[in-house]
Coordinates of C-alpha atoms in Angstrom, one line a residue:
X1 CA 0.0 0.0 0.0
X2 CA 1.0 3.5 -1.2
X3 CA -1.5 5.6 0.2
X4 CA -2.8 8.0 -2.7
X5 CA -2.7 11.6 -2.1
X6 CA 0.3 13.4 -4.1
X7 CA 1.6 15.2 -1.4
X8 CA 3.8 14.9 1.5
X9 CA 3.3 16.8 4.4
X10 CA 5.0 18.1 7.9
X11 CA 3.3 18.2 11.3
X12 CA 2.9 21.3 13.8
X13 CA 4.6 19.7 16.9
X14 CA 5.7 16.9 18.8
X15 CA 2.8 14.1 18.4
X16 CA -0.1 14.8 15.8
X17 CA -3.4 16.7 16.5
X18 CA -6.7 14.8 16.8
X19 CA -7.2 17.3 13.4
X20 CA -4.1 16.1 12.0
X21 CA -4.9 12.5 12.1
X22 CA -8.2 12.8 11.1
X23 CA -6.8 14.9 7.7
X24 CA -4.2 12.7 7.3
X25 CA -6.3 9.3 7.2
X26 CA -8.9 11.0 4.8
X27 CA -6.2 12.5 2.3
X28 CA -3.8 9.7 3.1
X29 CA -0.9 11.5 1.7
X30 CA 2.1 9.2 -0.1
X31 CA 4.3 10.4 3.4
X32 CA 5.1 12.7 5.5
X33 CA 8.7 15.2 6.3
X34 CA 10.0 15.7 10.1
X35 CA 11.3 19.3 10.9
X36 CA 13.5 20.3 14.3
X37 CA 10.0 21.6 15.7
X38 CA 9.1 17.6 15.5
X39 CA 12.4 16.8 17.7
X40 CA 12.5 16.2 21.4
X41 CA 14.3 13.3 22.2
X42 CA 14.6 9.6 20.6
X43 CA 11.7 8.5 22.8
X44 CA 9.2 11.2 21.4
X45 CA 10.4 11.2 17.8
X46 CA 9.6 7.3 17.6
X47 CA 6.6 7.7 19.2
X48 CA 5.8 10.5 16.3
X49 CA 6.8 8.5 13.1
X50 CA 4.5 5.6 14.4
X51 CA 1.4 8.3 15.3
X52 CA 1.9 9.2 11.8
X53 CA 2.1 5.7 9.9
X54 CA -0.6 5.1 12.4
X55 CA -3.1 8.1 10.7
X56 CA -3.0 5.8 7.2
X57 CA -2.7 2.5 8.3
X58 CA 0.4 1.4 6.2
X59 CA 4.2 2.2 6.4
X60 CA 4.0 5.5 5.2
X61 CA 7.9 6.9 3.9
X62 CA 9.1 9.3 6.8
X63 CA 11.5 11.8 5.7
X64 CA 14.0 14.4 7.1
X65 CA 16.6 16.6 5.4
X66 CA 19.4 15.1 7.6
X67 CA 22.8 16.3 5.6
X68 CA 24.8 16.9 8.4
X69 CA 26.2 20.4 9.4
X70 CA 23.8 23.6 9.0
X71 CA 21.0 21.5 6.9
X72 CA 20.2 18.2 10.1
X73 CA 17.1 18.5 12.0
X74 CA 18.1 15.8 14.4
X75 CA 20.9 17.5 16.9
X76 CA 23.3 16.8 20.0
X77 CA 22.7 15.3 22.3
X78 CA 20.7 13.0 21.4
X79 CA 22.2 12.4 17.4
X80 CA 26.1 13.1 15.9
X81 CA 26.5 16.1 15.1
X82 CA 28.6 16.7 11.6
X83 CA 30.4 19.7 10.1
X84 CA 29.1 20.8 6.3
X85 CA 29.5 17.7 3.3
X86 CA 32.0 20.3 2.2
X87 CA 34.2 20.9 5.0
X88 CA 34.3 16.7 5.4
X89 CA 35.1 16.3 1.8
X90 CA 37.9 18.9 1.9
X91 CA 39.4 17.3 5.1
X92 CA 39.6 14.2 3.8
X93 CA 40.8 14.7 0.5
X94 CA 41.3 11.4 -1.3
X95 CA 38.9 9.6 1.2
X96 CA 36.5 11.7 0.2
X97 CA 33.9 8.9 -0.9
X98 CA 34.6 6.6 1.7
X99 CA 34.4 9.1 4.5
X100 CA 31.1 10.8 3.5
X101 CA 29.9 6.7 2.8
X102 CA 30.4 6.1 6.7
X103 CA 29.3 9.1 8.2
X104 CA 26.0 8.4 6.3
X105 CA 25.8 5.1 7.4
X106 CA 25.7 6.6 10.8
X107 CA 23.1 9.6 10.1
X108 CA 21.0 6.6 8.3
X109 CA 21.6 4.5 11.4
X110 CA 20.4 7.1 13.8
X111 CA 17.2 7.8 11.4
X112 CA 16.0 4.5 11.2
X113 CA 16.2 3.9 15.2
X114 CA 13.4 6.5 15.4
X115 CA 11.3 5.2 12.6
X116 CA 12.3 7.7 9.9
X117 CA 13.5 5.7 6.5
X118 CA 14.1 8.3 4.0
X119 CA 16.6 11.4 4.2
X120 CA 16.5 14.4 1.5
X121 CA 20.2 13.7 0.7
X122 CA 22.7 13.1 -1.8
X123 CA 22.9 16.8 -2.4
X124 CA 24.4 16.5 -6.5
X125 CA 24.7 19.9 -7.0
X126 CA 27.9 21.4 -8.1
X127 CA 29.4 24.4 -6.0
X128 CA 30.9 27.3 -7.8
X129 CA 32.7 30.6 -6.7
X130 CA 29.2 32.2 -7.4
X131 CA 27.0 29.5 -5.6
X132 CA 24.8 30.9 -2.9
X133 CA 26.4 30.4 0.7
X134 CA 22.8 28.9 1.3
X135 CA 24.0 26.0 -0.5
X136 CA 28.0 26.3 -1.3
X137 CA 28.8 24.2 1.9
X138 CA 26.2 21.8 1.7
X139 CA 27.6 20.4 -1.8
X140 CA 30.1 17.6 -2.7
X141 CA 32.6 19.3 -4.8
X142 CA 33.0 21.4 -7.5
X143 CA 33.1 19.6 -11.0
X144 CA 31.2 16.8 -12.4
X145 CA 32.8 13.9 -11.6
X146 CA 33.8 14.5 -7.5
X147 CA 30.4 15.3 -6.9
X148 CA 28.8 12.2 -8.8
X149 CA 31.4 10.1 -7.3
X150 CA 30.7 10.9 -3.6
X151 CA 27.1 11.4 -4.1
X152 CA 27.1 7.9 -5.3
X153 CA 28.5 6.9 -2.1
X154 CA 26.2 8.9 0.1
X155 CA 23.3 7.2 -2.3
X156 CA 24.6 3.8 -1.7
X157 CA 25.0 4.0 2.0
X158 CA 21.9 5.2 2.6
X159 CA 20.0 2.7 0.9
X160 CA 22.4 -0.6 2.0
X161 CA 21.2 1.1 5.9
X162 CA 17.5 0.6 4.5
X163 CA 17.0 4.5 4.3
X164 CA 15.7 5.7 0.7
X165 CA 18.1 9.0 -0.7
X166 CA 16.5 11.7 -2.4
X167 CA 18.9 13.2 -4.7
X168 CA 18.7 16.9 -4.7
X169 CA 18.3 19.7 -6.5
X170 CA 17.2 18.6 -9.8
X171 CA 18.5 19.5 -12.6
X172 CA 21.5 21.4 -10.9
X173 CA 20.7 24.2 -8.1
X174 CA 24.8 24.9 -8.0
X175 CA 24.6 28.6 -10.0
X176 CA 22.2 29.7 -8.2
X177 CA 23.5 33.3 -6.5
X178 CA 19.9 33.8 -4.6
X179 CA 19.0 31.8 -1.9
X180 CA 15.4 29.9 -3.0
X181 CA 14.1 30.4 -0.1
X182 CA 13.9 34.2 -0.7
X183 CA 14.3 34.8 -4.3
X184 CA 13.7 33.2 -7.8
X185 CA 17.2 32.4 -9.3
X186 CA 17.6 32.8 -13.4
X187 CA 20.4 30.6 -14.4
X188 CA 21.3 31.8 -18.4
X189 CA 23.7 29.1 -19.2
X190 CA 23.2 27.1 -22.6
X191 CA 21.8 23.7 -22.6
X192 CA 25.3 21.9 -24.0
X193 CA 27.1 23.7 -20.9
X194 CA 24.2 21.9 -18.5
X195 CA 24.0 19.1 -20.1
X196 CA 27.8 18.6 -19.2
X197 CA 28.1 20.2 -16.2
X198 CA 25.2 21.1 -14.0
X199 CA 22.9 17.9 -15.4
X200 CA 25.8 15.4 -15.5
X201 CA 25.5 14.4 -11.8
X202 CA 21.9 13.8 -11.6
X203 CA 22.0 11.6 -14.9
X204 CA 24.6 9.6 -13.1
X205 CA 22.8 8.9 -10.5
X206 CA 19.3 8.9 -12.7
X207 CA 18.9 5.1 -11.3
X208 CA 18.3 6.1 -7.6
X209 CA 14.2 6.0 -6.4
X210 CA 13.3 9.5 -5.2
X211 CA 14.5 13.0 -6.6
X212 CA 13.8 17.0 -5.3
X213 CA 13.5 19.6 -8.1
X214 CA 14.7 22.9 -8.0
X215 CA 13.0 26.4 -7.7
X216 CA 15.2 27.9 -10.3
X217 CA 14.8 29.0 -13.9
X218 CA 17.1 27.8 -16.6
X219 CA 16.5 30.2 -19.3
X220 CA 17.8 27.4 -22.2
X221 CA 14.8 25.9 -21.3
X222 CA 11.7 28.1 -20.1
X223 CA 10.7 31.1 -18.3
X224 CA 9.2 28.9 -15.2
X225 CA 11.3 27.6 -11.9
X226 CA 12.1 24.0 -12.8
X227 CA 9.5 23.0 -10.6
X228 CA 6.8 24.4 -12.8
X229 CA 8.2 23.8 -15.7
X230 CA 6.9 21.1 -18.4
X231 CA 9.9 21.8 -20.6
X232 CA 12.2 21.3 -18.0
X233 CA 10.4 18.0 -16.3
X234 CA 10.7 16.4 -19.6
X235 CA 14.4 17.1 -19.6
X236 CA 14.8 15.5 -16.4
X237 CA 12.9 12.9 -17.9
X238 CA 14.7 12.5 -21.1
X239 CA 17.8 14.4 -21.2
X240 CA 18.9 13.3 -17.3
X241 CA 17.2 9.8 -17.4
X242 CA 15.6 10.3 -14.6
X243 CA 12.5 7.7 -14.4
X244 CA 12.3 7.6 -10.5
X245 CA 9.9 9.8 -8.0
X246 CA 10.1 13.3 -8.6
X247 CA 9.4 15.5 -5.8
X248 CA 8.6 19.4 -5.5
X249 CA 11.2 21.2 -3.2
X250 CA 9.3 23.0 -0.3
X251 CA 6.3 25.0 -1.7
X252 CA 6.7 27.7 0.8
X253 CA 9.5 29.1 -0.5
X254 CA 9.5 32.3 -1.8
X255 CA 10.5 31.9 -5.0
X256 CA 7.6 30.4 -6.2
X257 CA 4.8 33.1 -7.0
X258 CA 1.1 32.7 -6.3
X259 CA -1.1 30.9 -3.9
X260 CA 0.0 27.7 -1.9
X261 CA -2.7 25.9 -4.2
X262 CA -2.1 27.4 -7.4
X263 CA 2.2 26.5 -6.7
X264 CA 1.2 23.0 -6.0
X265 CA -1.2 23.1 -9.1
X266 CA 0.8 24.2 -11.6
X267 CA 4.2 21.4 -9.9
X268 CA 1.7 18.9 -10.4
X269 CA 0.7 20.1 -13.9
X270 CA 4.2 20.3 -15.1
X271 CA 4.9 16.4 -14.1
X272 CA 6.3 16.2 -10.6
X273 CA 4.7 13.4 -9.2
X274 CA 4.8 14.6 -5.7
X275 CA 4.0 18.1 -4.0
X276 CA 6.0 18.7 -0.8
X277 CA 4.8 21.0 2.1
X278 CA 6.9 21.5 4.8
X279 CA 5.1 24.0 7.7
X280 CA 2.0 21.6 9.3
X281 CA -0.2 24.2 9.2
X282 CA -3.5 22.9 8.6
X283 CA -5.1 25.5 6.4
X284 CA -2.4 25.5 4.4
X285 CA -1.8 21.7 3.8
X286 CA -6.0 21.5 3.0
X287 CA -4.8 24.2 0.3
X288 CA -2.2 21.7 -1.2
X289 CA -4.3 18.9 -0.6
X290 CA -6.8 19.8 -2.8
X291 CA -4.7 20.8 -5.5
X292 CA -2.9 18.2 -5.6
X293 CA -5.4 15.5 -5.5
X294 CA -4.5 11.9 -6.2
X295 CA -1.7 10.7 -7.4
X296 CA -1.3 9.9 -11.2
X297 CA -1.3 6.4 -12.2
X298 CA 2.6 7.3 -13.3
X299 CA 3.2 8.8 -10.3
X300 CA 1.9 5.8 -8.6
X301 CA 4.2 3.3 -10.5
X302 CA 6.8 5.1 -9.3
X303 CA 6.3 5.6 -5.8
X304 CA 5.8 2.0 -5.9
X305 CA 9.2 0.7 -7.5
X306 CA 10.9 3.5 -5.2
X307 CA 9.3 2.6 -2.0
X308 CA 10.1 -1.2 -3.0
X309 CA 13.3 -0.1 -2.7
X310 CA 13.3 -0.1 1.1
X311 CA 15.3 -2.6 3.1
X312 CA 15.3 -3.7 6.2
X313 CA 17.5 -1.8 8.9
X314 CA 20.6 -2.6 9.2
X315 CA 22.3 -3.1 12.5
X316 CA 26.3 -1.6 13.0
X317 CA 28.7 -0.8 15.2
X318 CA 28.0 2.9 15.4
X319 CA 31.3 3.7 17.3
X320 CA 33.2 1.6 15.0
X321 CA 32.1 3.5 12.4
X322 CA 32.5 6.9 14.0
X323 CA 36.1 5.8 14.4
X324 CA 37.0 4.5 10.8
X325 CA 35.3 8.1 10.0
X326 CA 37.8 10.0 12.8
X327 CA 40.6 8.1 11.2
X328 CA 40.3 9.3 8.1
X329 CA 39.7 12.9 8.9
X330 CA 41.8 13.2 12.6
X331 CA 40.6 14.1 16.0
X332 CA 36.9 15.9 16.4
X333 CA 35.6 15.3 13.1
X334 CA 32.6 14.2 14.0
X335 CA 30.2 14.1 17.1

């Protein structure tokens, strides 16, 4: 079971409303996001992810944007806390891979302990002198073939901890100067230069289950953000390879325009198979809800062969882990 709204949603607190539960079981969204505001302790957060599996009566995809550094929603003291994927990948040089494999076999560890078994990471974009400090530090590298290589990794570890990755920011969020959560970014570079650079990651990695799009506009392309964009979907489709769950980034952010239903609309229009709202606020979720109706029967094929990708949770030696990572990086690399 799937569930069928298109739509993931947040929560306002620590455990769900009797309003929540009742809108959740009648929409019975495809899953649902944890934010800090979620986050007490292990005990609570547990008892949260199965309140909310509970609403819909199936094993519902939890996720969390759980990077590591400024972008983790689960902190100390309860979880490791991690510097940025770029500060990591810099300290360890040529261990790049293999350190940012391990430290998120511990960040999937930790998630699945409290009943969360997807996390909105690899991050595939490529950082550039130009790339918004929003993002800069949150990426792998800055060419092609680091970032693919490491965000393979991250992809790999992930899902061998039984944690789904989505890969973010399709097609490429990594010449972006304006922060998405503000602003709408214009990105005026020709399609060959994309299609080698920017896109190359992404169609690398084209085989993984789940994928975030990006609130920006390549002008090659179309006039609309990526997100709302039918031109640029069926790139993603066709020119990345991408044949997995596609996913709107966070529908709050400002640099969509219009209403919270008319945003959602006009993702779902373009061919993302999934709108994302991130706040819990009722009224608002209702919005997306209805404009985002069911899911296609596309869109359901492909949340089904992505959420068959789930394993079960694998059980490690977190410490041993946390000390292969140390060893490759030194002394308080980690938390």
């Amino acid at each position: 079971m799937i569930g069928s709204g298109a739509a993931i949603f947040g929560c306002e607190g620590l455990s769900l409303t009797a309003a929540e539960r009742d809108f959740f079981r009648d929409y019975d969204p495809l899953g649902f996001i944890i934010f800090a505001r979620n986050v007490a302790n292990p005990q609570q957060l547990s008892r949260l992810t199965a309140e909310l599996r509970d609403a819909v009566g199936r094993y519902a995809p939890i996720l969390v944007d759980q990077e590591g550094g400024r972008v983790q929603r689960l902190r100390a003291p309860y979880w490791s806390e991690w510097a940025a994927p770029l500060d990591t990948v810099e300290q360890a040089g040529a261990n790049a891979a293999h350190a940012m494999a391990l430290r998120s076999m511990v960040i999937a560890a930790e998630l699945r302990s409290v009943g969360i078994d997807a996390n909105c990471a690899p991050v595939a974009d490529i950082g550039g002198p130009h790339t918004h400090p929003f993002l800069r530090n949150r990426c792998y590298g800055q060419d092609a073939a680091t970032v693919t290589k490491i965000a393979r990794a991250v992809a790999d570890a992930h899902l061998e901890m039984g944690v789904l990755p989505v890969v973010k920011h399709m097609p490429g969020h990594g010449r972006s100067i304006n922060d998405t959560h503000l602003d709408l970014p214009t990105v005026t570079t020709d399609r060959a230069t994309l299609n080698a650079t920017d896109f190359a990651p992404f169609r690398a990695l084209a085989d993984l289950p789940m994928a975030m799009t990006a609130h920006i506009i390549f002008s090659a392309y179309d006039s609309l953000p990526a997100t709302q964009s039918p031109a640029m979907i069926q790139a993603i489709r066709d020119e990345i390879g991408f044949k997995g769950l596609l996913m709107t980034d966070d529908l709050n952010m400002q640099a969509l325009e219009g209403t919270l239903g008319q945003r959602t609309a006009r993702s779902i229009a373009a061919g993302c198979d999934i709108a994302l709202h991130c706040k819990g606020d009722m009224a608002e979720m209702l919005e997306v809800a209805t404009a985002a109706g069911t899911m296609t029967e596309a869109a359901r094929a492909r949340a089904t062969a992505a959420l068959a990708q789930r394993r079960p949770a694998k059980s490690v030696d977190i410490a041993a882990l946390k000390a292969e990572f140390s060893s490759l990086l030194g002394e308080g690399a980690h938390g």
